[in-house]
PDB file of C-alpha atoms in Angstrom:
ATOM      1  CA  MET X 194      14.120   5.344 -21.716  1.00 97.00           C
ATOM      2  CA  THR X 195      12.499   7.829 -19.356  1.00 98.00           C
ATOM      3  CA  LEU X 196       9.175   7.218 -17.656  1.00 98.00           C
ATOM      4  CA  GLU X 197       7.615   9.788 -19.986  1.00 98.00           C
ATOM      5  CA  GLU X 198       9.003   7.954 -23.007  1.00 98.00           C
ATOM      6  CA  ALA X 199       7.784   4.646 -21.620  1.00 98.00           C
ATOM      7  CA  GLN X 200       4.276   6.049 -21.183  1.00 98.00           C
ATOM      8  CA  LYS X 201       4.262   7.339 -24.752  1.00 98.00           C
ATOM      9  CA  THR X 202       5.691   4.072 -26.104  1.00 98.00           C
ATOM     10  CA  VAL X 203       3.020   1.991 -24.369  1.00 98.00           C
ATOM     11  CA  ASP X 204       0.289   4.343 -25.561  1.00 98.00           C
ATOM     12  CA  ASN X 205       1.542   4.150 -29.152  1.00 98.00           C
ATOM     13  CA  TRP X 206       1.765   0.356 -28.940  1.00 98.00           C
ATOM     14  CA  ILE X 207      -1.802   0.091 -27.622  1.00 98.00           C
ATOM     15  CA  LYS X 208      -3.106   2.366 -30.378  1.00 96.00           C
ATOM     16  CA  THR X 209      -1.171   0.481 -33.076  1.00 97.00           C
ATOM     17  CA  TYR X 210      -1.471  -3.160 -31.995  1.00 97.00           C
ATOM     18  CA  GLY X 211      -3.775  -3.365 -29.014  1.00 94.00           C
ATOM     19  CA  VAL X 212      -6.903  -1.790 -30.521  1.00 91.00           C
ATOM     20  CA  ARG X 213      -7.671  -0.116 -27.167  1.00 97.00           C
ATOM     21  CA  TYR X 214      -6.797  -0.280 -23.496  1.00 98.00           C
ATOM     22  CA  PHE X 215      -8.568  -2.895 -21.418  1.00 98.00           C
ATOM     23  CA  SER X 216     -10.830  -1.287 -18.821  1.00 98.00           C
ATOM     24  CA  GLU X 217      -9.149   0.103 -15.736  1.00 98.00           C
ATOM     25  CA  LEU X 218     -10.692  -2.620 -13.595  1.00 98.00           C
ATOM     26  CA  THR X 219      -9.499  -5.346 -15.974  1.00 98.00           C
ATOM     27  CA  ASN X 220      -6.016  -3.853 -15.977  1.00 98.00           C
ATOM     28  CA  MET X 221      -6.041  -3.747 -12.178  1.00 98.00           C
ATOM     29  CA  ALA X 222      -6.854  -7.460 -12.173  1.00 98.00           C
ATOM     30  CA  VAL X 223      -4.133  -8.091 -14.777  1.00 98.00           C
ATOM     31  CA  LEU X 224      -1.647  -6.125 -12.633  1.00 98.00           C
ATOM     32  CA  THR X 225      -2.538  -8.302  -9.659  1.00 98.00           C
ATOM     33  CA  GLU X 226      -2.042 -11.410 -11.791  1.00 98.00           C
ATOM     34  CA  GLU X 227       1.349 -10.188 -13.039  1.00 98.00           C
ATOM     35  CA  VAL X 228       2.506  -9.331  -9.509  1.00 98.00           C
ATOM     36  CA  GLY X 229       1.494 -12.852  -8.507  1.00 98.00           C
ATOM     37  CA  GLU X 230       3.629 -14.308 -11.300  1.00 97.00           C
ATOM     38  CA  LEU X 231       6.541 -12.174 -10.136  1.00 98.00           C
ATOM     39  CA  ALA X 232       5.955 -13.298  -6.549  1.00 97.00           C
ATOM     40  CA  ARG X 233       5.982 -16.948  -7.652  1.00 96.00           C
ATOM     41  CA  ILE X 234       9.413 -16.544  -9.244  1.00 97.00           C
ATOM     42  CA  MET X 235      10.730 -14.650  -6.214  1.00 97.00           C
ATOM     43  CA  ALA X 236       9.427 -17.340  -3.842  1.00 96.00           C
ATOM     44  CA  ARG X 237      11.062 -20.092  -5.858  1.00 96.00           C
ATOM     45  CA  THR X 238      14.321 -18.244  -6.502  1.00 96.00           C
ATOM     46  CA  TYR X 239      14.902 -16.640  -3.104  1.00 97.00           C
ATOM     47  CA  GLY X 240      12.492 -18.489  -0.848  1.00 97.00           C
ATOM     48  CA  ASP X 241      11.952 -22.076   0.167  1.00 96.00           C
ATOM     49  CA  GLN X 242       9.962 -23.325  -2.803  1.00 93.00           C
ATOM     50  CA  SER X 243      11.436 -24.956  -5.882  1.00 94.00           C
ATOM     51  CA  PHE X 244      10.413 -24.585  -9.508  1.00 95.00           C
ATOM     52  CA  LYS X 245       8.121 -27.158 -11.049  1.00 92.00           C
ATOM     53  CA  GLU X 246       9.456 -28.939 -14.100  1.00 93.00           C
ATOM     54  CA  GLY X 247       8.982 -26.758 -17.165  1.00 91.00           C
ATOM     55  CA  GLU X 248       7.895 -23.740 -15.130  1.00 90.00           C
ATOM     56  CA  LYS X 249       9.167 -20.491 -16.632  1.00 86.00           C
ATOM     57  CA  HIS X 250      11.258 -18.301 -14.408  1.00 92.00           C
ATOM     58  CA  ASP X 251      12.255 -15.151 -16.261  1.00 96.00           C
ATOM     59  CA  LEU X 252      12.392 -12.600 -13.456  1.00 97.00           C
ATOM     60  CA  ALA X 253      13.160  -9.641 -15.735  1.00 98.00           C
ATOM     61  CA  ASP X 254      10.255 -10.463 -18.047  1.00 98.00           C
ATOM     62  CA  GLU X 255       7.813 -10.665 -15.135  1.00 98.00           C
ATOM     63  CA  MET X 256       9.046  -7.321 -13.781  1.00 98.00           C
ATOM     64  CA  ALA X 257       8.579  -5.821 -17.237  1.00 98.00           C
ATOM     65  CA  ASP X 258       5.026  -7.228 -17.371  1.00 98.00           C
ATOM     66  CA  VAL X 259       4.231  -5.521 -14.060  1.00 98.00           C
ATOM     67  CA  LEU X 260       5.710  -2.258 -15.327  1.00 98.00           C
ATOM     68  CA  TRP X 261       3.759  -2.507 -18.608  1.00 98.00           C
ATOM     69  CA  VAL X 262       0.386  -2.855 -16.898  1.00 98.00           C
ATOM     70  CA  LEU X 263       1.221  -0.159 -14.363  1.00 98.00           C
ATOM     71  CA  ILE X 264       2.060   2.185 -17.241  1.00 98.00           C
ATOM     72  CA  CYS X 265      -1.231   1.269 -18.916  1.00 98.00           C
ATOM     73  CA  LEU X 266      -3.109   2.198 -15.748  1.00 98.00           C
ATOM     74  CA  ALA X 267      -1.192   5.467 -15.467  1.00 98.00           C
ATOM     75  CA  ASN X 268      -2.027   6.343 -19.057  1.00 98.00           C
ATOM     76  CA  GLN X 269      -5.689   5.484 -18.583  1.00 98.00           C
ATOM     77  CA  THR X 270      -6.066   7.503 -15.417  1.00 98.00           C
ATOM     78  CA  GLY X 271      -4.011  10.526 -16.489  1.00 98.00           C
ATOM     79  CA  VAL X 272      -1.141   9.959 -14.082  1.00 98.00           C
ATOM     80  CA  ASP X 273       2.211  11.441 -15.106  1.00 98.00           C
ATOM     81  CA  LEU X 274       4.551   8.820 -13.664  1.00 98.00           C
ATOM     82  CA  THR X 275       7.576  11.121 -13.858  1.00 98.00           C
ATOM     83  CA  GLU X 276       5.886  13.727 -11.696  1.00 98.00           C
ATOM     84  CA  ALA X 277       4.296  11.126  -9.422  1.00 98.00           C
ATOM     85  CA  PHE X 278       7.648   9.421  -8.844  1.00 98.00           C
ATOM     86  CA  ARG X 279       9.380  12.752  -8.191  1.00 98.00           C
ATOM     87  CA  LYS X 280       6.760  13.691  -5.590  1.00 98.00           C
ATOM     88  CA  ASN X 281       6.920  10.240  -4.026  1.00 98.00           C
ATOM     89  CA  LEU X 282      10.701  10.440  -3.714  1.00 97.00           C
ATOM     90  CA  GLU X 283      10.391  13.856  -2.045  1.00 97.00           C
ATOM     91  CA  LYS X 284       7.828  12.422   0.390  1.00 97.00           C
ATOM     92  CA  LYS X 285      10.034   9.463   1.262  1.00 95.00           C
ATOM     93  CA  THR X 286      13.117  11.650   1.659  1.00 95.00           C
ATOM     94  CA  SER X 287      11.318  14.084   3.952  1.00 95.00           C
ATOM     95  CA  ARG X 288       9.651  11.368   5.992  1.00 94.00           C
ATOM     96  CA  ASP X 289      12.476   8.843   6.156  1.00 91.00           C
ATOM     97  CA  LYS X 290      15.701  10.859   5.919  1.00 89.00           C
ATOM     98  CA  ASP X 291      16.829   9.653   9.381  1.00 90.00           C
ATOM     99  CA  ARG X 292      14.447   6.774   9.994  1.00 90.00           C
ATOM    100  CA  HIS X 293      16.522   4.023   8.389  1.00 90.00           C
ATOM    101  CA  LYS X 294      19.850   5.384   9.616  1.00 88.00           C
ATOM    102  CA  ASN X 295      18.501   5.203  13.176  1.00 89.00           C
ATOM    103  CA  ASN X 296      16.985   1.756  12.827  1.00 91.00           C
ATOM    104  CA  PRO X 297      19.039  -0.715  14.899  1.00 92.00           C
ATOM    105  CA  LYS X 298      17.562  -3.575  12.873  1.00 91.00           C
ATOM    106  CA  LEU X 299      19.437  -2.351   9.829  1.00 92.00           C
TER     107      LEU X 299
END
């Protein structure tokens, strides 16, 4: 699925099952919440914390939740994620083409 297809799929789902998008501010708060849930799993899986008994830890599902809300925000604000990602990759390539190769820490 391309980013464009994902944006259309989310939009169709919202219009069919979701009634309407939550407000942009609500979705920003939901995105923050979802990133926090992802961070919790990362901290317990790769960091020093352990999972609590019964605590869910589906990393892929949490990443998909983050992506879902980000796509909702893109749809609401008129952002074409395909074009935005292309431009962002160009920016990173231009800015960082030698930066990481020359980083002695890496």
